[in-house]
Amino acid sequence: MLSFRRAGIHRRLFSTIVGPGGLDKIIIANRGEIACRVIDTCKLLNVRTVAVYSTQDANSRHVQLADEAYHIGPSEAKDSYLRGDKVIEAALKSGAKALHPGYGFLSENSDFAKLCEESGVTFMGPPPRRSKTWGAKATPRR
């Protein structure tokens, strides 16, 4: 049985934007255990999920768990998971209203957060101005 504890600490984040009249589908711009935990949490909240995957990850667990999946490029991360334009394209094709970046890859990229904003996709992370300072590891400590 799924639980919020098993799915990860996403309950507060999701509960603020999911609910009656809220988000019904999100895209997860990550892979592996991170993506699986986000998908598990979405299932608990009756939110449909969209996975992205590289050629190498076509048969990965996160792709199988998601309601939909979109191929975004070859196996190397620089040609797939780090291609913000491909991830946004998949979000728009799928009709996902929000994007969860997971950790790493594009999660701390302020340009990507801004691209999401400009494309009409809610970035489920820090706003672009804040993620710009978070990307510079020493800045948030001040």
PDB file of C-alpha atoms in Angstrom:
ATOM      1  CA  MET A   1       0.000   0.000   0.000  1.00  0.00           C
ATOM      2  CA  LEU A   2       1.244   3.465  -0.868  1.00  0.00           C
ATOM      3  CA  SER A   3       1.648   6.057   1.826  1.00  0.00           C
ATOM      4  CA  PHE A   4       2.880   9.634   1.830  1.00  0.00           C
ATOM      5  CA  ARG A   5       5.790   8.524   4.017  1.00  0.00           C
ATOM      6  CA  ARG A   6       6.827   5.820   1.523  1.00  0.00           C
ATOM      7  CA  ALA A   7       6.282   8.128  -1.434  1.00  0.00           C
ATOM      8  CA  GLY A   8       8.542  10.814   0.057  1.00  0.00           C
ATOM      9  CA  ILE A   9       8.111  14.237   1.579  1.00  0.00           C
ATOM     10  CA  HIS A  10       6.059  15.724  -1.205  1.00  0.00           C
ATOM     11  CA  ARG A  11       2.683  15.929   0.558  1.00  0.00           C
ATOM     12  CA  ARG A  12       2.952  19.596   1.580  1.00  0.00           C
ATOM     13  CA  LEU A  13       4.197  20.700  -1.828  1.00  0.00           C
ATOM     14  CA  PHE A  14       1.465  18.855  -3.681  1.00  0.00           C
ATOM     15  CA  SER A  15      -1.378  19.695  -1.305  1.00  0.00           C
ATOM     16  CA  THR A  16      -0.850  23.413  -1.891  1.00  0.00           C
ATOM     17  CA  ILE A  17      -1.485  23.173  -5.637  1.00  0.00           C
ATOM     18  CA  VAL A  18      -3.507  19.977  -6.072  1.00  0.00           C
ATOM     19  CA  GLY A  19      -7.136  19.701  -5.173  1.00  0.00           C
ATOM     20  CA  PRO A  20     -10.562  20.512  -6.504  1.00  0.00           C
ATOM     21  CA  GLY A  21     -10.038  22.606  -9.623  1.00  0.00           C
ATOM     22  CA  GLY A  22      -6.255  22.238  -9.246  1.00  0.00           C
ATOM     23  CA  LEU A  23      -3.719  20.248 -11.186  1.00  0.00           C
ATOM     24  CA  ASP A  24      -4.815  16.989 -12.724  1.00  0.00           C
ATOM     25  CA  LYS A  25      -1.596  16.052 -14.558  1.00  0.00           C
ATOM     26  CA  ILE A  26       2.101  16.760 -14.014  1.00  0.00           C
ATOM     27  CA  ILE A  27       5.251  15.890 -15.913  1.00  0.00           C
ATOM     28  CA  ILE A  28       8.313  14.686 -14.031  1.00  0.00           C
ATOM     29  CA  ALA A  29      11.585  15.906 -15.546  1.00  0.00           C
ATOM     30  CA  ASN A  30      13.720  13.232 -13.924  1.00  0.00           C
ATOM     31  CA  ARG A  31      14.260   9.477 -13.768  1.00  0.00           C
ATOM     32  CA  GLY A  32      14.873   6.614 -11.357  1.00  0.00           C
ATOM     33  CA  GLU A  33      13.845   6.562  -7.703  1.00  0.00           C
ATOM     34  CA  ILE A  34      13.178  10.301  -7.618  1.00  0.00           C
ATOM     35  CA  ALA A  35      10.618  10.057 -10.417  1.00  0.00           C
ATOM     36  CA  CYS A  36       9.075   6.923  -8.879  1.00  0.00           C
ATOM     37  CA  ARG A  37       8.509   8.691  -5.547  1.00  0.00           C
ATOM     38  CA  VAL A  38       6.838  11.642  -7.246  1.00  0.00           C
ATOM     39  CA  ILE A  39       4.630   9.259  -9.252  1.00  0.00           C
ATOM     40  CA  ASP A  40       3.685   7.345  -6.083  1.00  0.00           C
ATOM     41  CA  THR A  41       2.666  10.588  -4.384  1.00  0.00           C
ATOM     42  CA  CYS A  42       0.638  11.663  -7.398  1.00  0.00           C
ATOM     43  CA  LYS A  43      -1.237   8.357  -7.359  1.00  0.00           C
ATOM     44  CA  LEU A  44      -2.201   9.009  -3.736  1.00  0.00           C
ATOM     45  CA  LEU A  45      -3.617  12.359  -4.830  1.00  0.00           C
ATOM     46  CA  ASN A  46      -5.308  11.098  -8.019  1.00  0.00           C
ATOM     47  CA  VAL A  47      -3.028  13.212 -10.202  1.00  0.00           C
ATOM     48  CA  ARG A  48      -2.048  11.763 -13.587  1.00  0.00           C
ATOM     49  CA  THR A  49       1.672  11.583 -14.350  1.00  0.00           C
ATOM     50  CA  VAL A  50       3.864  11.968 -17.403  1.00  0.00           C
ATOM     51  CA  ALA A  51       7.398  10.592 -17.481  1.00  0.00           C
ATOM     52  CA  VAL A  52      10.200  11.613 -19.789  1.00  0.00           C
ATOM     53  CA  TYR A  53      12.898   9.151 -20.762  1.00  0.00           C
ATOM     54  CA  SER A  54      16.062   8.752 -22.785  1.00  0.00           C
ATOM     55  CA  THR A  55      16.664   5.850 -25.153  1.00  0.00           C
ATOM     56  CA  GLN A  56      18.543   3.972 -22.424  1.00  0.00           C
ATOM     57  CA  ASP A  57      15.680   4.419 -19.923  1.00  0.00           C
ATOM     58  CA  ALA A  58      12.844   3.279 -22.211  1.00  0.00           C
ATOM     59  CA  ASN A  59      12.072   0.241 -20.031  1.00  0.00           C
ATOM     60  CA  SER A  60      12.782   1.869 -16.665  1.00  0.00           C
ATOM     61  CA  ARG A  61      10.419   1.619 -13.718  1.00  0.00           C
ATOM     62  CA  HIS A  62       9.450   5.304 -13.749  1.00  0.00           C
ATOM     63  CA  VAL A  63       8.323   4.955 -17.385  1.00  0.00           C
ATOM     64  CA  GLN A  64       6.216   1.901 -16.527  1.00  0.00           C
ATOM     65  CA  LEU A  65       4.625   3.550 -13.468  1.00  0.00           C
ATOM     66  CA  ALA A  66       3.646   6.804 -15.201  1.00  0.00           C
ATOM     67  CA  ASP A  67       0.311   7.216 -16.964  1.00  0.00           C
ATOM     68  CA  GLU A  68       2.100   8.531 -20.077  1.00  0.00           C
ATOM     69  CA  ALA A  69       5.718   8.711 -21.208  1.00  0.00           C
ATOM     70  CA  TYR A  70       7.598  10.727 -23.821  1.00  0.00           C
ATOM     71  CA  HIS A  71      10.979   9.988 -25.354  1.00  0.00           C
ATOM     72  CA  ILE A  72      13.182  13.087 -25.129  1.00  0.00           C
ATOM     73  CA  GLY A  73      16.435  11.977 -26.699  1.00  0.00           C
ATOM     74  CA  PRO A  74      19.433   9.653 -26.766  1.00  0.00           C
ATOM     75  CA  SER A  75      20.972   8.033 -23.694  1.00  0.00           C
ATOM     76  CA  GLU A  76      23.383  10.780 -22.678  1.00  0.00           C
ATOM     77  CA  ALA A  77      21.817  13.208 -20.173  1.00  0.00           C
ATOM     78  CA  LYS A  78      23.178  16.235 -22.044  1.00  0.00           C
ATOM     79  CA  ASP A  79      21.120  15.151 -25.050  1.00  0.00           C
ATOM     80  CA  SER A  80      17.934  14.297 -23.139  1.00  0.00           C
ATOM     81  CA  TYR A  81      17.301  15.145 -19.459  1.00  0.00           C
ATOM     82  CA  LEU A  82      19.315  18.364 -19.671  1.00  0.00           C
ATOM     83  CA  ARG A  83      17.467  19.527 -22.805  1.00  0.00           C
ATOM     84  CA  GLY A  84      14.901  21.852 -21.279  1.00  0.00           C
ATOM     85  CA  ASP A  85      13.343  22.507 -24.678  1.00  0.00           C
ATOM     86  CA  LYS A  86      12.600  18.772 -25.137  1.00  0.00           C
ATOM     87  CA  VAL A  87      11.106  18.496 -21.652  1.00  0.00           C
ATOM     88  CA  ILE A  88       8.871  21.550 -22.217  1.00  0.00           C
ATOM     89  CA  GLU A  89       7.834  20.162 -25.608  1.00  0.00           C
ATOM     90  CA  ALA A  90       6.762  16.909 -23.909  1.00  0.00           C
ATOM     91  CA  ALA A  91       4.875  18.873 -21.228  1.00  0.00           C
ATOM     92  CA  LEU A  92       2.945  20.836 -23.838  1.00  0.00           C
ATOM     93  CA  LYS A  93       2.188  17.739 -25.959  1.00  0.00           C
ATOM     94  CA  SER A  94       0.911  15.855 -22.915  1.00  0.00           C
ATOM     95  CA  GLY A  95      -1.215  18.681 -21.598  1.00  0.00           C
ATOM     96  CA  ALA A  96       0.549  18.616 -18.213  1.00  0.00           C
ATOM     97  CA  LYS A  97      -0.104  21.827 -16.320  1.00  0.00           C
ATOM     98  CA  ALA A  98       2.904  21.527 -14.015  1.00  0.00           C
ATOM     99  CA  LEU A  99       6.431  20.184 -14.040  1.00  0.00           C
ATOM    100  CA  HIS A 100       8.223  18.558 -11.123  1.00  0.00           C
ATOM    101  CA  PRO A 101      11.995  18.805 -11.725  1.00  0.00           C
ATOM    102  CA  GLY A 102      13.050  16.196  -9.167  1.00  0.00           C
ATOM    103  CA  TYR A 103      16.652  16.710  -8.027  1.00  0.00           C
ATOM    104  CA  GLY A 104      19.718  17.530 -10.100  1.00  0.00           C
ATOM    105  CA  PHE A 105      19.399  17.869 -13.877  1.00  0.00           C
ATOM    106  CA  LEU A 106      17.229  20.985 -14.423  1.00  0.00           C
ATOM    107  CA  SER A 107      15.992  21.487 -10.849  1.00  0.00           C
ATOM    108  CA  GLU A 108      18.347  24.373 -10.044  1.00  0.00           C
ATOM    109  CA  ASN A 109      18.427  25.897 -13.503  1.00  0.00           C
ATOM    110  CA  SER A 110      16.811  29.333 -13.310  1.00  0.00           C
ATOM    111  CA  ASP A 111      16.689  29.619 -17.116  1.00  0.00           C
ATOM    112  CA  PHE A 112      14.665  26.400 -17.251  1.00  0.00           C
ATOM    113  CA  ALA A 113      12.300  27.601 -14.513  1.00  0.00           C
ATOM    114  CA  LYS A 114      11.797  30.795 -16.512  1.00  0.00           C
ATOM    115  CA  LEU A 115      11.202  28.808 -19.726  1.00  0.00           C
ATOM    116  CA  CYS A 116       8.503  26.808 -17.900  1.00  0.00           C
ATOM    117  CA  GLU A 117       6.900  30.031 -16.719  1.00  0.00           C
ATOM    118  CA  GLU A 118       6.970  31.524 -20.234  1.00  0.00           C
ATOM    119  CA  SER A 119       5.492  28.319 -21.698  1.00  0.00           C
ATOM    120  CA  GLY A 120       2.564  28.340 -19.278  1.00  0.00           C
ATOM    121  CA  VAL A 121       3.756  25.287 -17.338  1.00  0.00           C
ATOM    122  CA  THR A 122       3.906  25.654 -13.538  1.00  0.00           C
ATOM    123  CA  PHE A 123       7.416  24.900 -12.285  1.00  0.00           C
ATOM    124  CA  MET A 124       7.096  22.961  -9.017  1.00  0.00           C
ATOM    125  CA  GLY A 125      10.276  24.357  -7.544  1.00  0.00           C
ATOM    126  CA  PRO A 126      11.791  27.654  -6.549  1.00  0.00           C
ATOM    127  CA  PRO A 127      10.868  30.670  -8.677  1.00  0.00           C
ATOM    128  CA  PRO A 128      13.488  31.611 -11.294  1.00  0.00           C
ATOM    129  CA  ARG A 129      14.901  34.499  -9.252  1.00  0.00           C
ATOM    130  CA  ARG A 130      15.403  32.257  -6.223  1.00  0.00           C
ATOM    131  CA  SER A 131      16.747  29.223  -8.113  1.00  0.00           C
ATOM    132  CA  LYS A 132      19.377  31.492  -9.689  1.00  0.00           C
ATOM    133  CA  THR A 133      20.813  32.170  -6.214  1.00  0.00           C
ATOM    134  CA  TRP A 134      20.372  28.529  -5.141  1.00  0.00           C
ATOM    135  CA  GLY A 135      22.410  27.393  -8.124  1.00  0.00           C
ATOM    136  CA  ALA A 136      25.298  29.408  -6.672  1.00  0.00           C
ATOM    137  CA  LYS A 137      25.787  27.172  -3.611  1.00  0.00           C
ATOM    138  CA  ALA A 138      27.412  29.829  -1.404  1.00  0.00           C
ATOM    139  CA  THR A 139      24.675  32.475  -1.900  1.00  0.00           C
ATOM    140  CA  PRO A 140      21.825  30.788   0.060  1.00  0.00           C
ATOM    141  CA  ARG A 141      24.053  30.380   3.107  1.00  0.00           C
ATOM    142  CA  ARG A 142      24.336  34.152   3.536  1.00  0.00           C
TER     143      ARG A 142
END
